[in-house]
GROMACS .gro file of C-alpha atoms in nm:
model
  370
    1UNK     CA    1   4.968   9.725   1.063
    2UNK     CA    2   4.764   9.497   1.289
    3UNK     CA    3   4.894   9.313   1.593
    4UNK     CA    4   5.096   9.005   1.486
    5UNK     CA    5   4.999   8.656   1.597
    6UNK     CA    6   5.129   8.526   1.926
    7UNK     CA    7   5.313   8.247   1.745
    8UNK     CA    8   5.499   8.496   1.525
    9UNK     CA    9   5.598   8.702   1.828
   10UNK     CA   10   5.718   8.390   2.008
   11UNK     CA   11   5.936   8.288   1.713
   12UNK     CA   12   6.097   8.633   1.701
   13UNK     CA   13   6.137   8.635   2.079
   14UNK     CA   14   6.334   8.309   2.069
   15UNK     CA   15   6.560   8.437   1.788
   16UNK     CA   16   6.630   8.758   1.982
   17UNK     CA   17   6.717   8.564   2.297
   18UNK     CA   18   6.951   8.340   2.101
   19UNK     CA   19   7.105   8.640   1.926
   20UNK     CA   20   7.170   8.808   2.259
   21UNK     CA   21   7.339   8.500   2.403
   22UNK     CA   22   7.060   8.344   2.612
   23UNK     CA   23   7.080   7.972   2.675
   24UNK     CA   24   6.870   7.697   2.830
   25UNK     CA   25   6.497   7.642   2.835
   26UNK     CA   26   6.281   7.917   2.696
   27UNK     CA   27   6.497   7.954   2.386
   28UNK     CA   28   6.383   7.639   2.207
   29UNK     CA   29   6.303   7.709   1.844
   30UNK     CA   30   6.057   7.496   1.644
   31UNK     CA   31   6.228   7.226   1.442
   32UNK     CA   32   6.117   7.377   1.113
   33UNK     CA   33   5.905   7.672   0.996
   34UNK     CA   34   5.729   7.694   0.664
   35UNK     CA   35   5.866   7.952   0.414
   36UNK     CA   36   5.566   8.183   0.463
   37UNK     CA   37   5.614   8.165   0.839
   38UNK     CA   38   5.976   8.270   0.797
   39UNK     CA   39   5.864   8.560   0.575
   40UNK     CA   40   5.631   8.676   0.854
   41UNK     CA   41   5.908   8.657   1.115
   42UNK     CA   42   6.140   8.852   0.885
   43UNK     CA   43   5.874   9.123   0.831
   44UNK     CA   44   5.814   9.156   1.205
   45UNK     CA   45   6.188   9.181   1.276
   46UNK     CA   46   6.221   9.446   1.005
   47UNK     CA   47   5.934   9.652   1.145
   48UNK     CA   48   6.095   9.636   1.489
   49UNK     CA   49   6.443   9.724   1.354
   50UNK     CA   50   6.595   9.409   1.506
   51UNK     CA   51   6.695   9.219   1.191
   52UNK     CA   52   7.059   9.202   1.298
   53UNK     CA   53   6.993   9.048   1.641
   54UNK     CA   54   6.740   8.803   1.495
   55UNK     CA   55   6.995   8.699   1.232
   56UNK     CA   56   7.249   8.627   1.505
   57UNK     CA   57   6.987   8.396   1.653
   58UNK     CA   58   6.934   8.222   1.319
   59UNK     CA   59   7.307   8.150   1.297
   60UNK     CA   60   7.274   7.944   1.616
   61UNK     CA   61   6.998   7.723   1.471
   62UNK     CA   62   7.066   7.387   1.305
   63UNK     CA   63   7.087   7.423   0.927
   64UNK     CA   64   6.761   7.236   0.876
   65UNK     CA   65   6.577   7.489   1.095
   66UNK     CA   66   6.698   7.800   0.914
   67UNK     CA   67   6.500   8.010   0.663
   68UNK     CA   68   6.490   7.929   0.290
   69UNK     CA   69   6.818   8.016   0.117
   70UNK     CA   70   6.677   8.311  -0.079
   71UNK     CA   71   6.544   8.481   0.235
   72UNK     CA   72   6.856   8.390   0.430
   73UNK     CA   73   7.080   8.556   0.171
   74UNK     CA   74   6.862   8.867   0.165
   75UNK     CA   75   6.872   8.881   0.544
   76UNK     CA   76   7.251   8.836   0.551
   77UNK     CA   77   7.298   9.116   0.297
   78UNK     CA   78   7.102   9.358   0.513
   79UNK     CA   79   7.301   9.258   0.821
   80UNK     CA   80   7.628   9.334   0.641
   81UNK     CA   81   7.488   9.678   0.558
   82UNK     CA   82   7.423   9.733   0.930
   83UNK     CA   83   7.786   9.653   1.006
   84UNK     CA   84   7.904   9.903   0.750
   85UNK     CA   85   7.669  10.174   0.877
   86UNK     CA   86   7.776  10.118   1.238
   87UNK     CA   87   8.137  10.167   1.136
   88UNK     CA   88   8.044  10.494   0.962
   89UNK     CA   89   7.836  10.603   1.262
   90UNK     CA   90   8.124  10.543   1.502
   91UNK     CA   91   8.356  10.736   1.272
   92UNK     CA   92   8.116  11.032   1.259
   93UNK     CA   93   8.059  11.020   1.637
   94UNK     CA   94   8.436  11.034   1.687
   95UNK     CA   95   8.462  11.327   1.444
   96UNK     CA   96   8.194  11.527   1.627
   97UNK     CA   97   8.360  11.444   1.956
   98UNK     CA   98   8.689  11.589   1.832
   99UNK     CA   99   8.516  11.903   1.699
  100UNK     CA  100   8.346  11.989   2.024
  101UNK     CA  101   8.640  11.884   2.241
  102UNK     CA  102   8.870  12.113   2.041
  103UNK     CA  103   8.613  12.391   2.092
  104UNK     CA  104   8.658  12.340   2.467
  105UNK     CA  105   8.317  12.180   2.532
  106UNK     CA  106   8.251  11.864   2.729
  107UNK     CA  107   8.044  11.620   2.528
  108UNK     CA  108   7.914  11.263   2.525
  109UNK     CA  109   7.735  11.034   2.283
  110UNK     CA  110   7.388  10.942   2.404
  111UNK     CA  111   7.185  10.627   2.334
  112UNK     CA  112   7.252  10.472   1.989
  113UNK     CA  113   7.624  10.423   1.937
  114UNK     CA  114   7.695  10.430   2.311
  115UNK     CA  115   7.450  10.140   2.346
  116UNK     CA  116   7.576   9.952   2.040
  117UNK     CA  117   7.924   9.909   2.183
  118UNK     CA  118   7.777   9.701   2.469
  119UNK     CA  119   7.606   9.447   2.243
  120UNK     CA  120   7.757   9.096   2.205
  121UNK     CA  121   7.818   9.195   1.841
  122UNK     CA  122   7.808   9.579   1.815
  123UNK     CA  123   7.775   9.572   1.438
  124UNK     CA  124   7.434   9.404   1.450
  125UNK     CA  125   7.243   9.689   1.611
  126UNK     CA  126   7.041   9.885   1.355
  127UNK     CA  127   7.151  10.243   1.394
  128UNK     CA  128   6.936  10.554   1.378
  129UNK     CA  129   7.095  10.896   1.414
  130UNK     CA  130   7.371  11.026   1.640
  131UNK     CA  131   7.275  11.201   1.961
  132UNK     CA  132   7.551  11.403   2.123
  133UNK     CA  133   7.525  11.612   2.438
  134UNK     CA  134   7.740  11.927   2.446
  135UNK     CA  135   7.775  12.142   2.756
  136UNK     CA  136   7.691  12.512   2.760
  137UNK     CA  137   7.314  12.549   2.735
  138UNK     CA  138   7.091  12.630   2.442
  139UNK     CA  139   7.198  12.987   2.358
  140UNK     CA  140   7.569  12.918   2.392
  141UNK     CA  141   7.553  12.598   2.186
  142UNK     CA  142   7.342  12.759   1.914
  143UNK     CA  143   7.596  13.037   1.881
  144UNK     CA  144   7.879  12.785   1.869
  145UNK     CA  145   7.704  12.579   1.600
  146UNK     CA  146   7.654  12.886   1.382
  147UNK     CA  147   8.018  12.990   1.429
  148UNK     CA  148   8.132  12.640   1.335
  149UNK     CA  149   7.909  12.645   1.026
  150UNK     CA  150   7.710  12.343   1.142
  151UNK     CA  151   7.366  12.513   1.133
  152UNK     CA  152   7.216  12.818   0.965
  153UNK     CA  153   7.122  13.114   1.181
  154UNK     CA  154   6.788  13.138   0.998
  155UNK     CA  155   6.695  12.792   1.124
  156UNK     CA  156   6.751  12.903   1.482
  157UNK     CA  157   6.529  13.208   1.433
  158UNK     CA  158   6.221  12.994   1.373
  159UNK     CA  159   6.267  12.825   1.708
  160UNK     CA  160   6.304  12.477   1.560
  161UNK     CA  161   6.562  12.373   1.812
  162UNK     CA  162   6.393  12.381   2.152
  163UNK     CA  163   6.563  12.069   2.283
  164UNK     CA  164   6.835  11.990   2.033
  165UNK     CA  165   6.981  12.111   1.705
  166UNK     CA  166   6.967  11.901   1.388
  167UNK     CA  167   7.289  11.899   1.188
  168UNK     CA  168   7.293  11.858   0.811
  169UNK     CA  169   7.294  11.500   0.687
  170UNK     CA  170   7.645  11.383   0.592
  171UNK     CA  171   7.737  11.246   0.249
  172UNK     CA  172   7.698  10.898   0.400
  173UNK     CA  173   7.340  10.979   0.504
  174UNK     CA  174   7.410  11.015   0.877
  175UNK     CA  175   7.193  11.250   1.082
  176UNK     CA  176   7.311  11.398   1.410
  177UNK     CA  177   7.138  11.592   1.688
  178UNK     CA  178   7.325  11.817   1.930
  179UNK     CA  179   7.148  11.814   2.266
  180UNK     CA  180   7.152  12.116   2.494
  181UNK     CA  181   7.091  11.900   2.797
  182UNK     CA  182   7.120  11.526   2.862
  183UNK     CA  183   6.745  11.461   2.831
  184UNK     CA  184   6.415  11.645   2.803
  185UNK     CA  185   6.166  11.535   3.065
  186UNK     CA  186   5.816  11.624   3.171
  187UNK     CA  187   5.777  11.939   3.385
  188UNK     CA  188   5.691  11.703   3.673
  189UNK     CA  189   6.021  11.625   3.847
  190UNK     CA  190   6.206  11.773   3.547
  191UNK     CA  191   6.454  11.977   3.748
  192UNK     CA  192   6.544  11.683   3.969
  193UNK     CA  193   6.600  11.472   3.657
  194UNK     CA  194   6.822  11.737   3.500
  195UNK     CA  195   7.023  11.778   3.821
  196UNK     CA  196   7.083  11.402   3.840
  197UNK     CA  197   7.183  11.369   3.475
  198UNK     CA  198   7.400  11.682   3.475
  199UNK     CA  199   7.599  11.536   3.765
  200UNK     CA  200   7.630  11.190   3.616
  201UNK     CA  201   7.726  11.288   3.264
  202UNK     CA  202   8.042  11.454   3.390
  203UNK     CA  203   8.180  11.106   3.453
  204UNK     CA  204   8.156  11.010   3.083
  205UNK     CA  205   8.465  10.819   2.970
  206UNK     CA  206   8.649  10.801   2.638
  207UNK     CA  207   8.589  10.459   2.479
  208UNK     CA  208   8.791  10.274   2.211
  209UNK     CA  209   8.541  10.382   1.944
  210UNK     CA  210   8.673  10.739   1.984
  211UNK     CA  211   8.392  10.915   2.170
  212UNK     CA  212   8.284  10.979   2.528
  213UNK     CA  213   8.020  10.739   2.659
  214UNK     CA  214   7.816  10.805   2.976
  215UNK     CA  215   7.808  10.569   3.272
  216UNK     CA  216   7.560  10.282   3.285
  217UNK     CA  217   7.387  10.455   3.576
  218UNK     CA  218   7.334  10.768   3.367
  219UNK     CA  219   7.215  10.564   3.068
  220UNK     CA  220   6.961  10.362   3.268
  221UNK     CA  221   6.796  10.673   3.412
  222UNK     CA  222   6.820  10.887   3.100
  223UNK     CA  223   6.695  10.617   2.864
  224UNK     CA  224   6.403  10.522   3.089
  225UNK     CA  225   6.299  10.888   3.068
  226UNK     CA  226   6.342  10.868   2.690
  227UNK     CA  227   6.132  10.551   2.667
  228UNK     CA  228   5.863  10.713   2.878
  229UNK     CA  229   5.849  11.020   2.655
  230UNK     CA  230   5.808  10.813   2.341
  231UNK     CA  231   5.555  10.556   2.444
  232UNK     CA  232   5.324  10.838   2.556
  233UNK     CA  233   5.351  11.018   2.224
  234UNK     CA  234   5.419  10.774   1.941
  235UNK     CA  235   5.530  10.436   2.056
  236UNK     CA  236   5.851  10.237   2.064
  237UNK     CA  237   5.967   9.922   1.891
  238UNK     CA  238   6.164   9.633   2.032
  239UNK     CA  239   6.499   9.790   1.937
  240UNK     CA  240   6.468  10.045   2.217
  241UNK     CA  241   6.370   9.776   2.469
  242UNK     CA  242   6.668   9.564   2.365
  243UNK     CA  243   6.892   9.865   2.429
  244UNK     CA  244   6.758   9.881   2.784
  245UNK     CA  245   6.804   9.506   2.826
  246UNK     CA  246   7.167   9.541   2.719
  247UNK     CA  247   7.223   9.820   2.970
  248UNK     CA  248   7.082   9.606   3.252
  249UNK     CA  249   7.298   9.312   3.145
  250UNK     CA  250   7.605   9.539   3.167
  251UNK     CA  251   7.513   9.687   3.507
  252UNK     CA  252   7.624   9.589   3.855
  253UNK     CA  253   7.399   9.521   4.152
  254UNK     CA  254   7.518   9.846   4.312
  255UNK     CA  255   7.437  10.050   4.001
  256UNK     CA  256   7.091   9.893   3.977
  257UNK     CA  257   7.026   9.974   4.342
  258UNK     CA  258   7.123  10.339   4.286
  259UNK     CA  259   6.916  10.361   3.968
  260UNK     CA  260   6.612  10.215   4.143
  261UNK     CA  261   6.646  10.474   4.416
  262UNK     CA  262   6.673  10.748   4.153
  263UNK     CA  263   6.370  10.642   3.948
  264UNK     CA  264   6.158  10.618   4.263
  265UNK     CA  265   6.249  10.976   4.349
  266UNK     CA  266   6.189  11.091   3.990
  267UNK     CA  267   5.839  10.946   3.962
  268UNK     CA  268   5.919  10.689   3.693
  269UNK     CA  269   5.823  10.369   3.877
  270UNK     CA  270   5.507  10.300   3.672
  271UNK     CA  271   5.700  10.326   3.347
  272UNK     CA  272   5.983  10.116   3.486
  273UNK     CA  273   5.752   9.836   3.602
  274UNK     CA  274   5.597   9.818   3.254
  275UNK     CA  275   5.936   9.808   3.081
  276UNK     CA  276   6.057   9.532   3.316
  277UNK     CA  277   5.754   9.319   3.219
  278UNK     CA  278   5.822   9.366   2.846
  279UNK     CA  279   6.187   9.268   2.891
  280UNK     CA  280   6.085   8.964   3.093
  281UNK     CA  281   5.827   8.845   2.841
  282UNK     CA  282   6.018   8.910   2.519
  283UNK     CA  283   6.382   8.868   2.620
  284UNK     CA  284   6.362   8.658   2.937
  285UNK     CA  285   6.520   8.918   3.165
  286UNK     CA  286   6.603   8.762   3.501
  287UNK     CA  287   6.428   8.897   3.810
  288UNK     CA  288   6.756   8.983   3.984
  289UNK     CA  289   6.847   9.220   3.699
  290UNK     CA  290   6.520   9.413   3.720
  291UNK     CA  291   6.501   9.760   3.868
  292UNK     CA  292   6.157   9.698   4.018
  293UNK     CA  293   5.879   9.440   4.015
  294UNK     CA  294   5.724   9.394   3.668
  295UNK     CA  295   5.365   9.508   3.611
  296UNK     CA  296   5.174   9.290   3.364
  297UNK     CA  297   4.880   9.529   3.327
  298UNK     CA  298   5.099   9.820   3.222
  299UNK     CA  299   5.351   9.604   3.038
  300UNK     CA  300   5.089   9.450   2.808
  301UNK     CA  301   4.997   9.795   2.685
  302UNK     CA  302   5.360   9.876   2.600
  303UNK     CA  303   5.413   9.545   2.422
  304UNK     CA  304   5.095   9.582   2.219
  305UNK     CA  305   5.197   9.936   2.126
  306UNK     CA  306   5.536   9.810   2.007
  307UNK     CA  307   5.391   9.521   1.806
  308UNK     CA  308   5.125   9.733   1.637
  309UNK     CA  309   5.338  10.038   1.561
  310UNK     CA  310   5.686   9.898   1.510
  311UNK     CA  311   5.999  10.111   1.548
  312UNK     CA  312   5.894  10.453   1.688
  313UNK     CA  313   5.536  10.384   1.578
  314UNK     CA  314   5.626  10.415   1.207
  315UNK     CA  315   5.394  10.131   1.105
  316UNK     CA  316   5.090  10.252   1.294
  317UNK     CA  317   4.807  10.342   1.058
  318UNK     CA  318   4.749  10.717   1.053
  319UNK     CA  319   4.437  10.898   0.928
  320UNK     CA  320   4.504  11.117   0.626
  321UNK     CA  321   4.292  11.400   0.758
  322UNK     CA  322   4.512  11.615   0.983
  323UNK     CA  323   4.226  11.710   1.216
  324UNK     CA  324   4.116  11.349   1.259
  325UNK     CA  325   4.477  11.257   1.333
  326UNK     CA  326   4.507  11.541   1.583
  327UNK     CA  327   4.191  11.441   1.770
  328UNK     CA  328   4.304  11.080   1.776
  329UNK     CA  329   4.644  11.178   1.915
  330UNK     CA  330   4.486  11.388   2.188
  331UNK     CA  331   4.250  11.105   2.282
  332UNK     CA  332   4.546  10.868   2.286
  333UNK     CA  333   4.733  11.105   2.517
  334UNK     CA  334   4.444  11.113   2.763
  335UNK     CA  335   4.418  10.734   2.759
  336UNK     CA  336   4.755  10.718   2.939
  337UNK     CA  337   4.609  10.878   3.254
  338UNK     CA  338   4.522  10.544   3.422
  339UNK     CA  339   4.868  10.412   3.330
  340UNK     CA  340   5.056  10.695   3.502
  341UNK     CA  341   4.832  10.992   3.599
  342UNK     CA  342   5.097  11.246   3.697
  343UNK     CA  343   5.337  11.196   3.407
  344UNK     CA  344   5.059  11.164   3.148
  345UNK     CA  345   4.904  11.489   3.268
  346UNK     CA  346   5.231  11.682   3.252
  347UNK     CA  347   5.317  11.530   2.914
  348UNK     CA  348   4.993  11.673   2.773
  349UNK     CA  349   5.053  12.004   2.947
  350UNK     CA  350   5.396  12.018   2.784
  351UNK     CA  351   5.239  11.956   2.443
  352UNK     CA  352   5.000  12.251   2.479
  353UNK     CA  353   5.271  12.482   2.609
  354UNK     CA  354   5.493  12.392   2.314
  355UNK     CA  355   5.206  12.437   2.066
  356UNK     CA  356   5.110  12.779   2.200
  357UNK     CA  357   5.476  12.887   2.208
  358UNK     CA  358   5.520  12.811   1.838
  359UNK     CA  359   5.183  12.939   1.719
  360UNK     CA  360   5.289  13.305   1.662
  361UNK     CA  361   5.593  13.186   1.466
  362UNK     CA  362   5.379  12.954   1.255
  363UNK     CA  363   5.130  13.231   1.184
  364UNK     CA  364   5.412  13.462   1.085
  365UNK     CA  365   5.551  13.205   0.842
  366UNK     CA  366   5.207  13.084   0.731
  367UNK     CA  367   5.280  12.738   0.858
  368UNK     CA  368   4.968  12.677   1.064
  369UNK     CA  369   4.947  12.327   1.202
  370UNK     CA  370   4.844  12.124   1.501
   0.00000   0.00000   0.00000
């Protein structure tokens, strides 16, 4: 997947702004696009997992400016599927919440469904899997999961679950991850990050959807750390940036001030400045809602990464040869050093520590890999 044309990106940007409720100048859509242009916009929205938000923007266009009927009906059908899946996801999140609450464990839904409830239309966010934090630490939670019959003990023996445990997919196709801690960060400033998040997550509140949702302050810090982890390793699509935009839109000036203070102390300013630029360029985020000044130089790299790779880098072309892919990934990791030297260095250090930790287990099971 190559980088899309600037015109295509601009068309999608306007639809997303309209879908998220933006008004005024900067959200003017061309009077009419050709059918092939609409097909390109649809493909880009699909790759970025933002079809639902873009469709909400289309509904605000005059009828003569909308896509051809065949594409419009196809788009609408997919959006209805998103609504149905979000309802199922909320139901499963509530079920897991009850399970762990009855087991006497504090818990909270992270990211996805906790973010979706803040959208102008929660049903339009394309869902992924369910992330739920459960208190107790890795060993205690693993034991609890085995006792509850949610994971097999043999899976734990291989050391698969260093940061979270994967639960079996439900009959509705929903995947869930049980997190041992609120977020996994780089070794650099990691303990400070964990201390901050462990304090904040205790203020999670029960929401009408039937699960505990963390505070906006927690979400802004935790999800910036999550964004940072992913754009170093594989890339992020516009869906994750829209999530962050929604969080900022639902924050207060006092919360933003406290979050800015936290990210400065946690060494995430470079990442934050890049994210603010992306949100400004694509979604028109106002300066008074930003956590720090936007950085165009860093932001352009993030936006290009998102446009080339799509959602979580799934559309990035990958070499078939595993060794070529490994060398390319390592070179890519080193290329982040000018962007953020300290965090990029510790991200690579974490990779090697994780690789060496698992190597004896892979040798034992004859599953050698890089």
